[in-house]
Amino acid sequence: MGGNILDSLPSFQDAVCVGGVDKFADPSKFDVPVFKCGGDIDVKADVIIDFSRPDALDEILQYALKNKTGIMLATTGYSAEQQAKIDEASKSIAVFQSSNMSLGVNLMIELCRKAASFLGNAFEVEIVEQHHNQKVDAPSGTALSIASAINEEFDNAKEYNYGRHGKNCKRTDKEIGIHAVRGGTIVGKHDVLFIGKDEVLTIKHEAQSRAVFAQGAIRAGLFLAGKKAGKYSMKDLVAQII
């Protein structure tokens, strides 16, 4: 994703990369300094864009809090304890957090919310997400965001059934099914099925390259720069664009 962000930057006049953090990258291949860890950073930035792993959170927050730098978190799979740290940090710095940086995906989430409100309990909901074989968390953060948006329309009364299996799998009307597929180089695909009697409504989104996430992340970074401390999300960004 770091490479995709660098490739997408020329399309944005107001954004420039001053450095990156990647403990596996070869710094000689980049035109900007690349540090092995957050503790090594010796450049000043307005915003940090993070597409890494949950175990990098502590050093990222440490740098951001020390330097009062806004942070855009696109990493998923945080534990409840880590999420509490993020929420606490947002009291001191601007934090933009989203499980998916695609504008299309976030429109999809709102469409699913409206569909759930309109169709109600007459339709059962199943979410199927597909990603490449190197993705470490399952289900995807996007699938969980979709499920959460739908569940809000039912006053959070639904339970999540992950990867239904076994000999007694008769479906109840109080669940949302969530299923993860992993393989090959799938960038990201989400299908949401609203299944009723004799009809099925499917709302789907497929990312065909990681560039869509990079472009959304840069937009979020520009949005976040100069913002006061607090939590921000794609809803705030989309509202500004519209």
PDB file of N, CA, C and O in Angstrom, residues 127-162:
ATOM      1  N   ILE A 127     -23.236 -12.043   4.509  1.00  0.00           N
ATOM      2  CA  ILE A 127     -22.127 -11.253   3.961  1.00  0.00           C
ATOM      3  C   ILE A 127     -20.992 -12.200   3.583  1.00  0.00           C
ATOM      4  O   ILE A 127     -20.556 -13.013   4.413  1.00  0.00           O
ATOM      5  N   VAL A 128     -20.530 -12.109   2.354  1.00  0.00           N
ATOM      6  CA  VAL A 128     -19.407 -12.929   1.887  1.00  0.00           C
ATOM      7  C   VAL A 128     -18.291 -12.000   1.440  1.00  0.00           C
ATOM      8  O   VAL A 128     -18.483 -11.168   0.552  1.00  0.00           O
ATOM      9  N   GLU A 129     -17.130 -12.124   2.077  1.00  0.00           N
ATOM     10  CA  GLU A 129     -15.980 -11.294   1.690  1.00  0.00           C
ATOM     11  C   GLU A 129     -14.859 -12.162   1.166  1.00  0.00           C
ATOM     12  O   GLU A 129     -14.651 -13.273   1.651  1.00  0.00           O
ATOM     13  N   GLN A 130     -14.147 -11.651   0.159  1.00  0.00           N
ATOM     14  CA  GLN A 130     -13.048 -12.376  -0.468  1.00  0.00           C
ATOM     15  C   GLN A 130     -11.793 -11.507  -0.501  1.00  0.00           C
ATOM     16  O   GLN A 130     -11.865 -10.335  -0.880  1.00  0.00           O
ATOM     17  N   HIS A 131     -10.660 -12.080  -0.114  1.00  0.00           N
ATOM     18  CA  HIS A 131      -9.382 -11.363  -0.136  1.00  0.00           C
ATOM     19  C   HIS A 131      -8.246 -12.307  -0.508  1.00  0.00           C
ATOM     20  O   HIS A 131      -8.414 -13.538  -0.512  1.00  0.00           O
ATOM     21  N   HIS A 132      -7.105 -11.731  -0.768  1.00  0.00           N
ATOM     22  CA  HIS A 132      -5.898 -12.477  -1.142  1.00  0.00           C
ATOM     23  C   HIS A 132      -5.437 -13.398  -0.008  1.00  0.00           C
ATOM     24  O   HIS A 132      -5.830 -13.253   1.148  1.00  0.00           O
ATOM     25  N   ASN A 133      -4.577 -14.323  -0.354  1.00  0.00           N
ATOM     26  CA  ASN A 133      -4.184 -15.357   0.611  1.00  0.00           C
ATOM     27  C   ASN A 133      -3.205 -14.884   1.677  1.00  0.00           C
ATOM     28  O   ASN A 133      -2.852 -15.654   2.574  1.00  0.00           O
ATOM     29  N   GLN A 134      -2.774 -13.628   1.633  1.00  0.00           N
ATOM     30  CA  GLN A 134      -1.850 -13.116   2.638  1.00  0.00           C
ATOM     31  C   GLN A 134      -2.539 -12.237   3.681  1.00  0.00           C
ATOM     32  O   GLN A 134      -1.883 -11.760   4.618  1.00  0.00           O
ATOM     33  N   LYS A 135      -3.826 -12.024   3.550  1.00  0.00           N
ATOM     34  CA  LYS A 135      -4.546 -11.194   4.526  1.00  0.00           C
ATOM     35  C   LYS A 135      -4.603 -11.940   5.852  1.00  0.00           C
ATOM     36  O   LYS A 135      -5.023 -13.105   5.908  1.00  0.00           O
ATOM     37  N   VAL A 136      -4.208 -11.268   6.936  1.00  0.00           N
ATOM     38  CA  VAL A 136      -4.029 -11.975   8.206  1.00  0.00           C
ATOM     39  C   VAL A 136      -5.284 -12.021   9.067  1.00  0.00           C
ATOM     40  O   VAL A 136      -5.427 -12.900   9.910  1.00  0.00           O
ATOM     41  N   ASP A 137      -6.219 -11.069   8.894  1.00  0.00           N
ATOM     42  CA  ASP A 137      -7.409 -11.068   9.740  1.00  0.00           C
ATOM     43  C   ASP A 137      -8.638 -11.514   8.957  1.00  0.00           C
ATOM     44  O   ASP A 137      -8.766 -11.255   7.767  1.00  0.00           O
ATOM     45  N   ALA A 138      -9.520 -12.218   9.637  1.00  0.00           N
ATOM     46  CA  ALA A 138     -10.768 -12.663   9.025  1.00  0.00           C
ATOM     47  C   ALA A 138     -11.838 -12.740  10.123  1.00  0.00           C
ATOM     48  O   ALA A 138     -11.550 -13.204  11.228  1.00  0.00           O
ATOM     49  N   PRO A 139     -13.053 -12.273   9.832  1.00  0.00           N
ATOM     50  CA  PRO A 139     -13.462 -11.640   8.576  1.00  0.00           C
ATOM     51  C   PRO A 139     -12.824 -10.266   8.419  1.00  0.00           C
ATOM     52  O   PRO A 139     -12.233  -9.741   9.357  1.00  0.00           O
ATOM     53  N   SER A 140     -12.960  -9.692   7.256  1.00  0.00           N
ATOM     54  CA  SER A 140     -12.352  -8.396   6.988  1.00  0.00           C
ATOM     55  C   SER A 140     -13.005  -7.309   7.833  1.00  0.00           C
ATOM     56  O   SER A 140     -14.174  -7.417   8.229  1.00  0.00           O
ATOM     57  N   GLY A 141     -12.257  -6.254   8.075  1.00  0.00           N
ATOM     58  CA  GLY A 141     -12.803  -5.126   8.810  1.00  0.00           C
ATOM     59  C   GLY A 141     -13.982  -4.506   8.077  1.00  0.00           C
ATOM     60  O   GLY A 141     -14.944  -4.029   8.696  1.00  0.00           O
ATOM     61  N   THR A 142     -13.929  -4.544   6.740  1.00  0.00           N
ATOM     62  CA  THR A 142     -15.034  -4.002   5.947  1.00  0.00           C
ATOM     63  C   THR A 142     -16.301  -4.814   6.150  1.00  0.00           C
ATOM     64  O   THR A 142     -17.398  -4.262   6.295  1.00  0.00           O
ATOM     65  N   ALA A 143     -16.178  -6.146   6.154  1.00  0.00           N
ATOM     66  CA  ALA A 143     -17.346  -7.003   6.384  1.00  0.00           C
ATOM     67  C   ALA A 143     -17.967  -6.696   7.738  1.00  0.00           C
ATOM     68  O   ALA A 143     -19.199  -6.638   7.875  1.00  0.00           O
ATOM     69  N   LEU A 144     -17.131  -6.486   8.737  1.00  0.00           N
ATOM     70  CA  LEU A 144     -17.638  -6.159  10.067  1.00  0.00           C
ATOM     71  C   LEU A 144     -18.302  -4.788  10.090  1.00  0.00           C
ATOM     72  O   LEU A 144     -19.303  -4.587  10.785  1.00  0.00           O
ATOM     73  N   SER A 145     -17.752  -3.840   9.329  1.00  0.00           N
ATOM     74  CA  SER A 145     -18.362  -2.512   9.251  1.00  0.00           C
ATOM     75  C   SER A 145     -19.735  -2.586   8.583  1.00  0.00           C
ATOM     76  O   SER A 145     -20.687  -1.912   9.006  1.00  0.00           O
ATOM     77  N   ILE A 146     -19.838  -3.399   7.538  1.00  0.00           N
ATOM     78  CA  ILE A 146     -21.125  -3.585   6.864  1.00  0.00           C
ATOM     79  C   ILE A 146     -22.130  -4.210   7.832  1.00  0.00           C
ATOM     80  O   ILE A 146     -23.270  -3.749   7.954  1.00  0.00           O
ATOM     81  N   ALA A 147     -21.694  -5.262   8.529  1.00  0.00           N
ATOM     82  CA  ALA A 147     -22.577  -5.942   9.478  1.00  0.00           C
ATOM     83  C   ALA A 147     -23.031  -4.992  10.576  1.00  0.00           C
ATOM     84  O   ALA A 147     -24.208  -4.999  10.980  1.00  0.00           O
ATOM     85  N   SER A 148     -22.117  -4.161  11.061  1.00  0.00           N
ATOM     86  CA  SER A 148     -22.441  -3.219  12.123  1.00  0.00           C
ATOM     87  C   SER A 148     -23.482  -2.204  11.665  1.00  0.00           C
ATOM     88  O   SER A 148     -24.424  -1.879  12.405  1.00  0.00           O
ATOM     89  N   ALA A 149     -23.308  -1.694  10.433  1.00  0.00           N
ATOM     90  CA  ALA A 149     -24.259  -0.714   9.894  1.00  0.00           C
ATOM     91  C   ALA A 149     -25.648  -1.334   9.765  1.00  0.00           C
ATOM     92  O   ALA A 149     -26.665  -0.701  10.082  1.00  0.00           O
ATOM     93  N   ILE A 150     -25.698  -2.572   9.288  1.00  0.00           N
ATOM     94  CA  ILE A 150     -26.983  -3.267   9.153  1.00  0.00           C
ATOM     95  C   ILE A 150     -27.598  -3.523  10.523  1.00  0.00           C
ATOM     96  O   ILE A 150     -28.796  -3.302  10.748  1.00  0.00           O
ATOM     97  N   ASN A 151     -26.765  -3.984  11.456  1.00  0.00           N
ATOM     98  CA  ASN A 151     -27.255  -4.332  12.787  1.00  0.00           C
ATOM     99  C   ASN A 151     -27.818  -3.117  13.528  1.00  0.00           C
ATOM    100  O   ASN A 151     -28.740  -3.247  14.345  1.00  0.00           O
ATOM    101  N   GLU A 152     -27.261  -1.954  13.255  1.00  0.00           N
ATOM    102  CA  GLU A 152     -27.778  -0.731  13.884  1.00  0.00           C
ATOM    103  C   GLU A 152     -29.237  -0.500  13.536  1.00  0.00           C
ATOM    104  O   GLU A 152     -29.996   0.052  14.344  1.00  0.00           O
ATOM    105  N   GLU A 153     -29.633  -0.936  12.339  1.00  0.00           N
ATOM    106  CA  GLU A 153     -31.025  -0.784  11.926  1.00  0.00           C
ATOM    107  C   GLU A 153     -31.954  -1.743  12.669  1.00  0.00           C
ATOM    108  O   GLU A 153     -33.175  -1.589  12.626  1.00  0.00           O
ATOM    109  N   PHE A 154     -31.371  -2.738  13.336  1.00  0.00           N
ATOM    110  CA  PHE A 154     -32.144  -3.681  14.145  1.00  0.00           C
ATOM    111  C   PHE A 154     -31.864  -3.494  15.636  1.00  0.00           C
ATOM    112  O   PHE A 154     -31.999  -4.429  16.429  1.00  0.00           O
ATOM    113  N   ASP A 155     -31.422  -2.279  15.992  1.00  0.00           N
ATOM    114  CA  ASP A 155     -31.101  -1.956  17.389  1.00  0.00           C
ATOM    115  C   ASP A 155     -30.065  -2.913  17.964  1.00  0.00           C
ATOM    116  O   ASP A 155     -30.106  -3.271  19.146  1.00  0.00           O
ATOM    117  N   ASN A 156     -29.131  -3.359  17.090  1.00  0.00           N
ATOM    118  CA  ASN A 156     -28.035  -4.262  17.473  1.00  0.00           C
ATOM    119  C   ASN A 156     -28.531  -5.564  18.101  1.00  0.00           C
ATOM    120  O   ASN A 156     -27.857  -6.151  18.967  1.00  0.00           O
ATOM    121  N   ALA A 157     -29.690  -6.037  17.647  1.00  0.00           N
ATOM    122  CA  ALA A 157     -30.264  -7.265  18.193  1.00  0.00           C
ATOM    123  C   ALA A 157     -29.756  -8.525  17.492  1.00  0.00           C
ATOM    124  O   ALA A 157     -29.977  -9.638  17.973  1.00  0.00           O
ATOM    125  N   LYS A 158     -29.078  -8.352  16.358  1.00  0.00           N
ATOM    126  CA  LYS A 158     -28.594  -9.505  15.595  1.00  0.00           C
ATOM    127  C   LYS A 158     -27.261 -10.011  16.148  1.00  0.00           C
ATOM    128  O   LYS A 158     -26.431  -9.242  16.623  1.00  0.00           O
ATOM    129  N   GLU A 159     -27.066 -11.321  16.055  1.00  0.00           N
ATOM    130  CA  GLU A 159     -25.786 -11.938  16.409  1.00  0.00           C
ATOM    131  C   GLU A 159     -25.068 -12.338  15.123  1.00  0.00           C
ATOM    132  O   GLU A 159     -25.706 -12.663  14.125  1.00  0.00           O
ATOM    133  N   TYR A 160     -23.742 -12.310  15.175  1.00  0.00           N
ATOM    134  CA  TYR A 160     -22.953 -12.667  13.994  1.00  0.00           C
ATOM    135  C   TYR A 160     -22.625 -14.158  14.024  1.00  0.00           C
ATOM    136  O   TYR A 160     -22.159 -14.686  15.034  1.00  0.00           O
ATOM    137  N   ASN A 161     -22.876 -14.825  12.909  1.00  0.00           N
ATOM    138  CA  ASN A 161     -22.541 -16.234  12.756  1.00  0.00           C
ATOM    139  C   ASN A 161     -21.410 -16.333  11.739  1.00  0.00           C
ATOM    140  O   ASN A 161     -21.605 -16.093  10.552  1.00  0.00           O
ATOM    141  N   TYR A 162     -20.210 -16.654  12.219  1.00  0.00           N
ATOM    142  CA  TYR A 162     -19.020 -16.660  11.366  1.00  0.00           C
ATOM    143  C   TYR A 162     -18.803 -18.030  10.728  1.00  0.00           C
ATOM    144  O   TYR A 162     -18.653 -19.034  11.425  1.00  0.00           O
TER     145      TYR A 162
END
